Coordinates of C-alpha atoms and ligand atoms in Angstrom, one line a residue:
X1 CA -4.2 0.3 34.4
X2 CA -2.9 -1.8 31.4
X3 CA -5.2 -2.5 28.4
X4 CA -6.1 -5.7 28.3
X5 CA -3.6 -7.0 25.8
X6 CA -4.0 -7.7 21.8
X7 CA -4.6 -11.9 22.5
X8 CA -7.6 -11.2 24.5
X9 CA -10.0 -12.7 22.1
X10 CA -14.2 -14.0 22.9
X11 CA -14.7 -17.9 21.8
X12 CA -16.6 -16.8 18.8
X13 CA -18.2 -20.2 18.3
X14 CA -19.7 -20.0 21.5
X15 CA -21.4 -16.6 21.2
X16 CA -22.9 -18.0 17.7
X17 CA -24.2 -21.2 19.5
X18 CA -25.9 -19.0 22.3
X19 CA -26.9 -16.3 19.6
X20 CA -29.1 -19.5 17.9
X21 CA -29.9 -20.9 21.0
X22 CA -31.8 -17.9 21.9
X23 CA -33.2 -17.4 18.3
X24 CA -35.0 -20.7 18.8
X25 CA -37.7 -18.9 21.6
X26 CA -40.5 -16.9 20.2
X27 CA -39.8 -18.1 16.2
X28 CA -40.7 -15.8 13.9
X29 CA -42.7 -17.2 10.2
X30 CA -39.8 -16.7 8.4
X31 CA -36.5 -17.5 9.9
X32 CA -36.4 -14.2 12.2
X33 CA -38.1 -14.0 15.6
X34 CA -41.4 -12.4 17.2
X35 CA -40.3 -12.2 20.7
X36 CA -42.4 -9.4 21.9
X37 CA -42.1 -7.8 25.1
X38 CA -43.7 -9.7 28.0
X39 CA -44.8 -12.2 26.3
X40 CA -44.5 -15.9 26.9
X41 CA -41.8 -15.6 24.7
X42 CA -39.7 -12.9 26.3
X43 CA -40.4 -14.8 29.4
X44 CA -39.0 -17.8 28.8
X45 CA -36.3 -15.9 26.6
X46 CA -35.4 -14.3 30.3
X47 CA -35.3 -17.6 31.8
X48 CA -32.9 -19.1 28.9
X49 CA -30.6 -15.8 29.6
X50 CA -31.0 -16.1 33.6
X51 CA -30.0 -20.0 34.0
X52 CA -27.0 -19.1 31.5
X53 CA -26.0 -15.8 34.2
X54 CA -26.4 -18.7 37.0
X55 CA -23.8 -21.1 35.0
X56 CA -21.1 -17.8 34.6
X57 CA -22.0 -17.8 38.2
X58 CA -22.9 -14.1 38.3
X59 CA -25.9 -13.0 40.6
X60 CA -29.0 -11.3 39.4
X61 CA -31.0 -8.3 40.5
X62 CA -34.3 -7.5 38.6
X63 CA -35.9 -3.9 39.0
X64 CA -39.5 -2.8 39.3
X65 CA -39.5 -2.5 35.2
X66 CA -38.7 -6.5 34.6
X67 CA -34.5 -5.3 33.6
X68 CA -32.5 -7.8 34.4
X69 CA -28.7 -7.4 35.7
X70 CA -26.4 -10.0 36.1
X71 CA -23.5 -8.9 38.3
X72 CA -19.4 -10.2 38.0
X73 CA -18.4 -9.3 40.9
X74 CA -14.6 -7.2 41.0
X75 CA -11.7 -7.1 43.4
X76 CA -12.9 -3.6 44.5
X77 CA -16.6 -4.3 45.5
X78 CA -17.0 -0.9 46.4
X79 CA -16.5 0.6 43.0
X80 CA -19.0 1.5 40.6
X81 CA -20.0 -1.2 38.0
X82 CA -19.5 -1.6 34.5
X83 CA -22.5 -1.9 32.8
X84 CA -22.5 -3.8 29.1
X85 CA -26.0 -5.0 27.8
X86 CA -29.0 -4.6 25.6
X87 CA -32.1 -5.8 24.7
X88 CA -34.0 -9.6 24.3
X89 CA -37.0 -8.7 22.9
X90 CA -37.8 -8.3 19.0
X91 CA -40.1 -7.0 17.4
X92 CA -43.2 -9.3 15.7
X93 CA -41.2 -9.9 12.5
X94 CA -37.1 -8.9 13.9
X95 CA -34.0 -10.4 13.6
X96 CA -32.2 -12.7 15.4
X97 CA -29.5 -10.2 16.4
X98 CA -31.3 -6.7 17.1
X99 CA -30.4 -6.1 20.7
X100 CA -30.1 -10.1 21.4
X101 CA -26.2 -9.6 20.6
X102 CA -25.9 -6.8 22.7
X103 CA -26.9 -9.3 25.9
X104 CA -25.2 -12.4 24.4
X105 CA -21.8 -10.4 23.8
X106 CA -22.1 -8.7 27.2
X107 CA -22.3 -12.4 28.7
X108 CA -20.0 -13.5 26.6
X109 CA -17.3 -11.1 27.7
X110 CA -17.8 -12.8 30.9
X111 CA -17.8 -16.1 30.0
X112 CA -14.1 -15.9 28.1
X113 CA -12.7 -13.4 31.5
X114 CA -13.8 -16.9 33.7
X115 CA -12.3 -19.1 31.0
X116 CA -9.1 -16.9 31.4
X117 CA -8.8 -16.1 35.2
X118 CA -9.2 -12.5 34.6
X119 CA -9.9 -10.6 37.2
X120 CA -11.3 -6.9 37.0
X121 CA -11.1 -4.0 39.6
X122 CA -14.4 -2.6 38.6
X123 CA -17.7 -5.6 38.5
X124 CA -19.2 -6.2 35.3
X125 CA -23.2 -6.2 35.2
X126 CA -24.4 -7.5 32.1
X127 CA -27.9 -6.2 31.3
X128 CA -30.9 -6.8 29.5
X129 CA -33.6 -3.7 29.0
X130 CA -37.4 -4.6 29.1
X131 CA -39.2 -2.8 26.4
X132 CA -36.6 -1.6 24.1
X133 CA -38.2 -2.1 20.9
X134 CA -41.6 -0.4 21.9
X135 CA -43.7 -2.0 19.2
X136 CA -46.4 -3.8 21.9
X137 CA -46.1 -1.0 24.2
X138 CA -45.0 2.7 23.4
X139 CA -42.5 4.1 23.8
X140 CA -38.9 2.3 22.3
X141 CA -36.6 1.8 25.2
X142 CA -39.1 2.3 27.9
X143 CA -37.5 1.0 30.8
X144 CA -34.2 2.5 30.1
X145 CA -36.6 5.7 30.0
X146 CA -37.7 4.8 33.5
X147 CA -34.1 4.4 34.7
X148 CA -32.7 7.3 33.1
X149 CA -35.5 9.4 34.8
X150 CA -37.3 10.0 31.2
X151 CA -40.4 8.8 32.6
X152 CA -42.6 8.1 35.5
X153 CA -42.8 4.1 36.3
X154 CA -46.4 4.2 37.3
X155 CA -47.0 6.0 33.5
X156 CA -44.9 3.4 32.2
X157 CA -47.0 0.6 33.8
X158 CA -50.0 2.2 32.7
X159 CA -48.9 2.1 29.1
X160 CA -51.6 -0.3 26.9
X161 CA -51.1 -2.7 24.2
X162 CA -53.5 -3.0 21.0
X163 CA -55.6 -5.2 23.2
X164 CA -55.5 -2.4 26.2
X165 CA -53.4 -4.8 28.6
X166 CA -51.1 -3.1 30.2
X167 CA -48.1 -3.0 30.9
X168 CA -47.3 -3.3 34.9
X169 CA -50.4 -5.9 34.4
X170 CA -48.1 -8.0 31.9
X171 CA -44.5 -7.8 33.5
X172 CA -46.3 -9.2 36.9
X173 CA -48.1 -12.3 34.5
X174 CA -45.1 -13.5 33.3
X175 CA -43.1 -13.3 36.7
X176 CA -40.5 -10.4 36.3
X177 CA -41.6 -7.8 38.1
X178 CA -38.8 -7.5 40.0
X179 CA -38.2 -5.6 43.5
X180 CA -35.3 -3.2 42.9
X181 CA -36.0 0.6 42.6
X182 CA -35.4 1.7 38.8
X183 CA -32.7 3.9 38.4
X184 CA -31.0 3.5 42.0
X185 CA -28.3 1.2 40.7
X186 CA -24.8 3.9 39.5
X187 CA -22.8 2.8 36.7
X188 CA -18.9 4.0 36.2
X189 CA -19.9 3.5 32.5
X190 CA -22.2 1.6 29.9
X191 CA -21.4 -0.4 26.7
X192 CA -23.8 -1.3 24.4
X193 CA -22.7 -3.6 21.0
X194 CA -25.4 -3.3 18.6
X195 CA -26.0 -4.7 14.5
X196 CA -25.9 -1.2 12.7
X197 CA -29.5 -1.9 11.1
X198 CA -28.2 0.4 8.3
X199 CA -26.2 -0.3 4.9
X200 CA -22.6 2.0 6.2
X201 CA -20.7 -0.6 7.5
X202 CA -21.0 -3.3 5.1
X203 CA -21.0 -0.9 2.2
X204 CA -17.1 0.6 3.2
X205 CA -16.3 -2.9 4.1
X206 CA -15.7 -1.8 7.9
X207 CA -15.7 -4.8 10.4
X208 CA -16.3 -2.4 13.6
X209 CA -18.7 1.2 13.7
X210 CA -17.7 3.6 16.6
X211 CA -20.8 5.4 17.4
X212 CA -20.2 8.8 18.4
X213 CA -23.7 10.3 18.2
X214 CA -27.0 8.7 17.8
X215 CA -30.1 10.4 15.9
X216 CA -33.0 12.3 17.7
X217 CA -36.2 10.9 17.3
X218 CA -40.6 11.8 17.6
X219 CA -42.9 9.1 17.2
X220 CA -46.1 11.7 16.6
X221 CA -49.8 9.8 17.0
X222 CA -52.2 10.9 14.3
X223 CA -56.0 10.4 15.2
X224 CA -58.2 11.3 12.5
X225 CA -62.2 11.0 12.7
X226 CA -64.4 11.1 9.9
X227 CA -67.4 9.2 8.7
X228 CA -68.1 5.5 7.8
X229 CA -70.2 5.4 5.2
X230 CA -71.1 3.1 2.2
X231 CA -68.6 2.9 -0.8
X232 CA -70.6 2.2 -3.1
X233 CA -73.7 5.4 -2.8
X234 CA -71.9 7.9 -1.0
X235 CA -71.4 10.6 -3.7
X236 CA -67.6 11.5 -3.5
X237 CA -68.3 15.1 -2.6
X238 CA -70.7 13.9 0.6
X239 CA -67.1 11.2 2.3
X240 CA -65.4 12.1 4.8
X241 CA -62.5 9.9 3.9
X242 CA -60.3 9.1 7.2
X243 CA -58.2 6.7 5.4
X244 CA -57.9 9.5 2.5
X245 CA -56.0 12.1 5.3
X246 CA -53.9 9.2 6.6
X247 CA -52.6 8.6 3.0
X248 CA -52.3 12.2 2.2
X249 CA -50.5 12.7 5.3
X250 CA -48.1 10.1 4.9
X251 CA -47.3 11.1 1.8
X252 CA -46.4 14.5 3.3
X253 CA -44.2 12.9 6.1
X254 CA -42.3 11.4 3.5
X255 CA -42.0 15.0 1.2
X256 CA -41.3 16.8 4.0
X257 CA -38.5 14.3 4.9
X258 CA -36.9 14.3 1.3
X259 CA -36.7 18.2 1.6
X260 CA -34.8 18.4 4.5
X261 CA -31.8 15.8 3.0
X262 CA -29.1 14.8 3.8
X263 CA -29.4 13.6 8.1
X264 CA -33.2 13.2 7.9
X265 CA -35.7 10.4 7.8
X266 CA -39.4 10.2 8.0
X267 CA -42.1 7.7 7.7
X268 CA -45.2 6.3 9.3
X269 CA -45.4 2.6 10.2
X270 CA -47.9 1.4 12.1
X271 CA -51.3 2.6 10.2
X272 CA -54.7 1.3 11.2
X273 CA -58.6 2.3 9.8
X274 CA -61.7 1.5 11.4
X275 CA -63.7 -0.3 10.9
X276 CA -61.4 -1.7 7.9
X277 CA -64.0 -3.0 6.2
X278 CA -63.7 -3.7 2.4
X279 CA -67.2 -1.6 1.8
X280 CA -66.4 1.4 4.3
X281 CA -65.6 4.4 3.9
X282 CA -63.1 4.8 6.8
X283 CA -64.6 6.9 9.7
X284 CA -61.5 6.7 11.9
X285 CA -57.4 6.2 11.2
X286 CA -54.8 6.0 14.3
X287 CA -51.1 6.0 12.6
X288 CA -47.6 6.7 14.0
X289 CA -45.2 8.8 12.3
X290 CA -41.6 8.0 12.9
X291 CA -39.0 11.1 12.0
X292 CA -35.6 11.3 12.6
X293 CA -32.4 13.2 12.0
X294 CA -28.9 13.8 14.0
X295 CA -29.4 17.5 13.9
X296 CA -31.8 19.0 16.7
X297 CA -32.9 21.8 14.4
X298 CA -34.0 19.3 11.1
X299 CA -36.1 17.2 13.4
X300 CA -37.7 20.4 15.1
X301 CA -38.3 21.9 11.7
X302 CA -39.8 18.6 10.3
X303 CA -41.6 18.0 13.4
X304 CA -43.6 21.8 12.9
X305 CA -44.5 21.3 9.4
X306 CA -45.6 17.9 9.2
X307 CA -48.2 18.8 12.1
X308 CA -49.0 21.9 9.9
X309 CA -49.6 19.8 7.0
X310 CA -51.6 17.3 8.9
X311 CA -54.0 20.1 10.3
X312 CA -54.1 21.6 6.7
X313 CA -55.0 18.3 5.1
X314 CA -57.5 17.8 7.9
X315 CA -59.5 21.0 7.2
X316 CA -59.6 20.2 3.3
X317 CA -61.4 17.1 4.1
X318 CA -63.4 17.6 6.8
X319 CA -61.7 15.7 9.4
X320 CA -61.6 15.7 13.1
X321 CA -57.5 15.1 14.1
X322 CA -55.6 14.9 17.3
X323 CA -51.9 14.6 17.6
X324 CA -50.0 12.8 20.4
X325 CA -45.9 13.1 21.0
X326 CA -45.6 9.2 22.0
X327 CA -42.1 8.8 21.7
X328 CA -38.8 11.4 21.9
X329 CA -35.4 11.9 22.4
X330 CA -33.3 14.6 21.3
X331 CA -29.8 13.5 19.3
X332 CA -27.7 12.3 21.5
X333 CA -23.5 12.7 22.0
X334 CA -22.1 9.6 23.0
X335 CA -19.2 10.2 26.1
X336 CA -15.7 11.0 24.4
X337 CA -13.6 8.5 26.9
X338 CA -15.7 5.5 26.4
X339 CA -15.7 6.3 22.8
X340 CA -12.2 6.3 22.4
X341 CA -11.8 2.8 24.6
X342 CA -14.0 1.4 21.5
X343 CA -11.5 3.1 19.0
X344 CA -8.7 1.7 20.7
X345 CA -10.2 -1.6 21.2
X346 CA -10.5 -1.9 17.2
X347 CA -7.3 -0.2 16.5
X348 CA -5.5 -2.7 19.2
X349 CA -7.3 -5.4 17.7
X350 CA -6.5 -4.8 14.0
X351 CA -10.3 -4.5 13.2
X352 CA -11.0 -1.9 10.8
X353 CA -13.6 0.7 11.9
X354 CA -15.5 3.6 11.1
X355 CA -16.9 6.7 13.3
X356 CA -20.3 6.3 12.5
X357 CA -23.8 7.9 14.1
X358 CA -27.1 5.6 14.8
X359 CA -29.7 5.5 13.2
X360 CA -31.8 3.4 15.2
X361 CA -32.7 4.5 19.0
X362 CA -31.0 2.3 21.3
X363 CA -30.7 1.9 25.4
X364 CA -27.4 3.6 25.6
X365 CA -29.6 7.0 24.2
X366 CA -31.0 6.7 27.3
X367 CA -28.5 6.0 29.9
X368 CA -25.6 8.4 28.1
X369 CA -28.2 10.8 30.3
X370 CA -26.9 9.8 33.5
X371 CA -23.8 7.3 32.9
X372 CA -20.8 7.7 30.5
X373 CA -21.8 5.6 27.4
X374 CA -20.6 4.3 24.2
X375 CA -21.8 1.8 21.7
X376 CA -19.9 -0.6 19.2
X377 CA -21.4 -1.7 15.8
X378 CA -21.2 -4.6 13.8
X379 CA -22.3 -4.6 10.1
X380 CA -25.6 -6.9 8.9
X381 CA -26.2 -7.8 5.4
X382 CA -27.9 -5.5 3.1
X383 CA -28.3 -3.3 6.1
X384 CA -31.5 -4.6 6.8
X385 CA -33.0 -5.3 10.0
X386 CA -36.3 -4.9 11.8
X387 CA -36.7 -7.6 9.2
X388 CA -37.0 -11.5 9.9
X389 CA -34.4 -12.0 6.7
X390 CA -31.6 -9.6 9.5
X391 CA -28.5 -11.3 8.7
X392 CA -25.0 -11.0 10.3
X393 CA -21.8 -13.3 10.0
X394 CA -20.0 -14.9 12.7
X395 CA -17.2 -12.9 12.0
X396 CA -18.8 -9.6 12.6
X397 CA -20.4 -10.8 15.9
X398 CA -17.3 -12.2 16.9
X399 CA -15.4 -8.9 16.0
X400 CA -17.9 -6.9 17.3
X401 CA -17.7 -8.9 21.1
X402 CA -13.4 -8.3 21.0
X403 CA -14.1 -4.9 21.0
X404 CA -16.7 -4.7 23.3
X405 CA -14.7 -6.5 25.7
X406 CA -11.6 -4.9 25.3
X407 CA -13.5 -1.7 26.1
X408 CA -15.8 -2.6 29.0
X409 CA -12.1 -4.8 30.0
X410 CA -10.1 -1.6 29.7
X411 CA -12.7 0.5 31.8
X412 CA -13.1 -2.1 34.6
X413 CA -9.4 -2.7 34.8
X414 CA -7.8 -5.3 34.3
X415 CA -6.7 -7.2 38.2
X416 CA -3.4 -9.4 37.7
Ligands
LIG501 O1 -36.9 2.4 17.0 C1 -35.8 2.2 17.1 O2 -34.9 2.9 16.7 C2 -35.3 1.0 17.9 O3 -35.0 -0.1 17.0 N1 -36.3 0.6 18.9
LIG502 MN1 -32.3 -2.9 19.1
LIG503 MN1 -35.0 -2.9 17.0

């Protein structure tokens, strides 16, 4: 089939609009969002998206994980979908944009095909991921997990917050626990647009990033036990300094990183001591570390010596320690074909691109298991996101939404 042609274009304006629209539910302090998963914020963020799907006039399924897919139907109802989508939730201080543009482009790719009359051969399901950011509840991207057959659904709803709700418990309070098995639904391919949350794009002046791989990731749990004591009359030689291995050990997260340049990153970001009091002497610390890198073998090797590092530090100050794997995906290699309909989507449109790998985890890790999958990037300023001060222009969304359209367009063929 023909590609859609070089005048196909989104209404720019209008993806903006619904881009702040949505930025208005779950307001962060500081001009970003906290939008956390199945909260009252995602909830109503879900309805906001849903009564938008109703006025494209597409019709929504929701599965057993709360994922919500709003279907276009196409001339040939019998052939497999195209899937385009993201995520709505943020986490406690995000962006506006993390995963929201994702959704709002997918929709917006429908919006501009009913302006136009455009009919495809394949439908179009535009799709928005519960859980993607795994901040409330480990892992990241946990029902695209589920539906990729990563995890067991009745793990997944047993997953706990920081308050030990969990999560099945949550998704049936707010009202989307939907009834459709996870994972039945087949895609003929997935698209994911996505802000690069890194400094490439903006730094070579690229309006478009064609992701061909994305980076492999461990979130590793660190318990460490030890004893709370007083401060202030516990001789130095007598602590058992939890909060002492948690610094030590981050410290060798980050060394350990640093030595296995270039492709590698490693830090921990969530940290917590009991019982955090000014005058104790930390008896406990639960921490995540988050390492990744592109290349299998870095992040194996940097996953075996930071737990023999941690063990090490533990035994030279007396602690008790447990790790946990929490979170983990190998790197993953985007499919060729739908990487190319991004290139050529760029290339047709004039927009200057760059191949370019992930650095952040994303849905699309997932479901390139079991769908062919490709992402398209747009820049943000300063690279920064998982930030409230993320920042994009209008002319990177809008650039970013031609070329997912053209792709996911191109792939669901274009009908007279
Ligand atoms: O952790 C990640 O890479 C994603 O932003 N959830
Ligand atoms: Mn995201
Ligand atoms: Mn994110």
């Amino acid at each position: 089939m023909a590609a859609p042609g070089e005048n196909l274009k989104v209404n720019g304006d209008r993806l903006w609009s619904s881009l702040m629209e949505m930025a208005k539910i779950g307001p962060g302090v500081a001009g970003g969002n906290n939008r956390q998963t199945l909260t009252d914020a995602d909830g109503a963020g879900r309805h906001l998206f849903k009564r938008w799907c109703d006025e494209a006039g597409l019709t929504m399924g929701v599965d057993q994980m709360g994922t919500m897919f709003a279907r276009r139907e196409g001339t040939d109802p019998d052939a497999l979908p195209v899937y385009v989508g993201s995520h709505l939730d943020t986490q406690p201080t995000g962006g506006k944009y993390d995963g929201v543009l994702g959704v709002l482009g997918g929709l917006e790719i429908i919006r501009t095909l009913n302006d136009l009359g455009i009919k495809t051969k394949h439908p179009i399901v535009v799709t928005n991921w519960t859980n993607e950011e795994g901040t409330r509840f480990a892992p990241a991207m946990l029902a695209s997990g589920v539906f990729a057959g990563m995890h067991e659904q009745d793990w997944a709803y047993g997953r706990k917050d920081a308050e030990g709700i969990a999560f099945g418990d949550e998704l049936a309070r707010i009202g989307w626990k939907g009834d459709e098995e996870v994972g039945a639904r087949k895609m003929h391919a997935f698209f994911e647009l996505h802000i690069e949350q890194g400094p490439i794009l903006e730094a070579e002046g690229k309006d478009i990033g064609v992701v061909t791989h994305g980076q492999g990731l461990w979130w590793l749990e660190v318990r460490l036990t030890g004893k709370d004591a007083h401060t202030g009359s516990t001789p130095m030689n007598m602590r058992v300094n939890a909060g002492l291995g948690m610094a030590r050990i981050t410290e060798a997260v980050h060394e350990i990183a640093m030595a296995h340049q270039p492709n590698a990153v490693g830090a921990v970001g969530q940290a917590n001591v009991y019982p955090n009091s000014r005058n104790v002497i930390p008896g406990r610390a639960v921490f995540t570390i988050d390492i990744r890198s592109p290349e299998l073998t870095k992040l194996t090797s940097m996953r075996v010596q930071i737990e023999l590092a941690a063990q090490q530090i533990a035994r030279d100050l007396g602690l008790g320690i447990e790790i946990e794997p929490t979170g983990h995906f190998d790197p993953v290699t985007f499919d060729p074909k739908c990487v190319a309909a991004v290139r050529n989507a760029a290339e047709r449109l004039g927009y200057s691109h760059l191949d370019i790998v992930s650095g952040a985890g994303h849905d699309a890790c997932w479901i390139n298991r079991v769908a062919p999958t490709a992402m398209v990037m747009c820049p943000c300023v300063d690279g920064l996101s998982h930030n409230e001060a993320e920042e994009i222009s209008k002319e990177w969304a809008t650039a970013g939404a031609d070329v997912l359209m053209h792709a996911v367009v191109e792939t669901a063929g274009v009908v007279g």
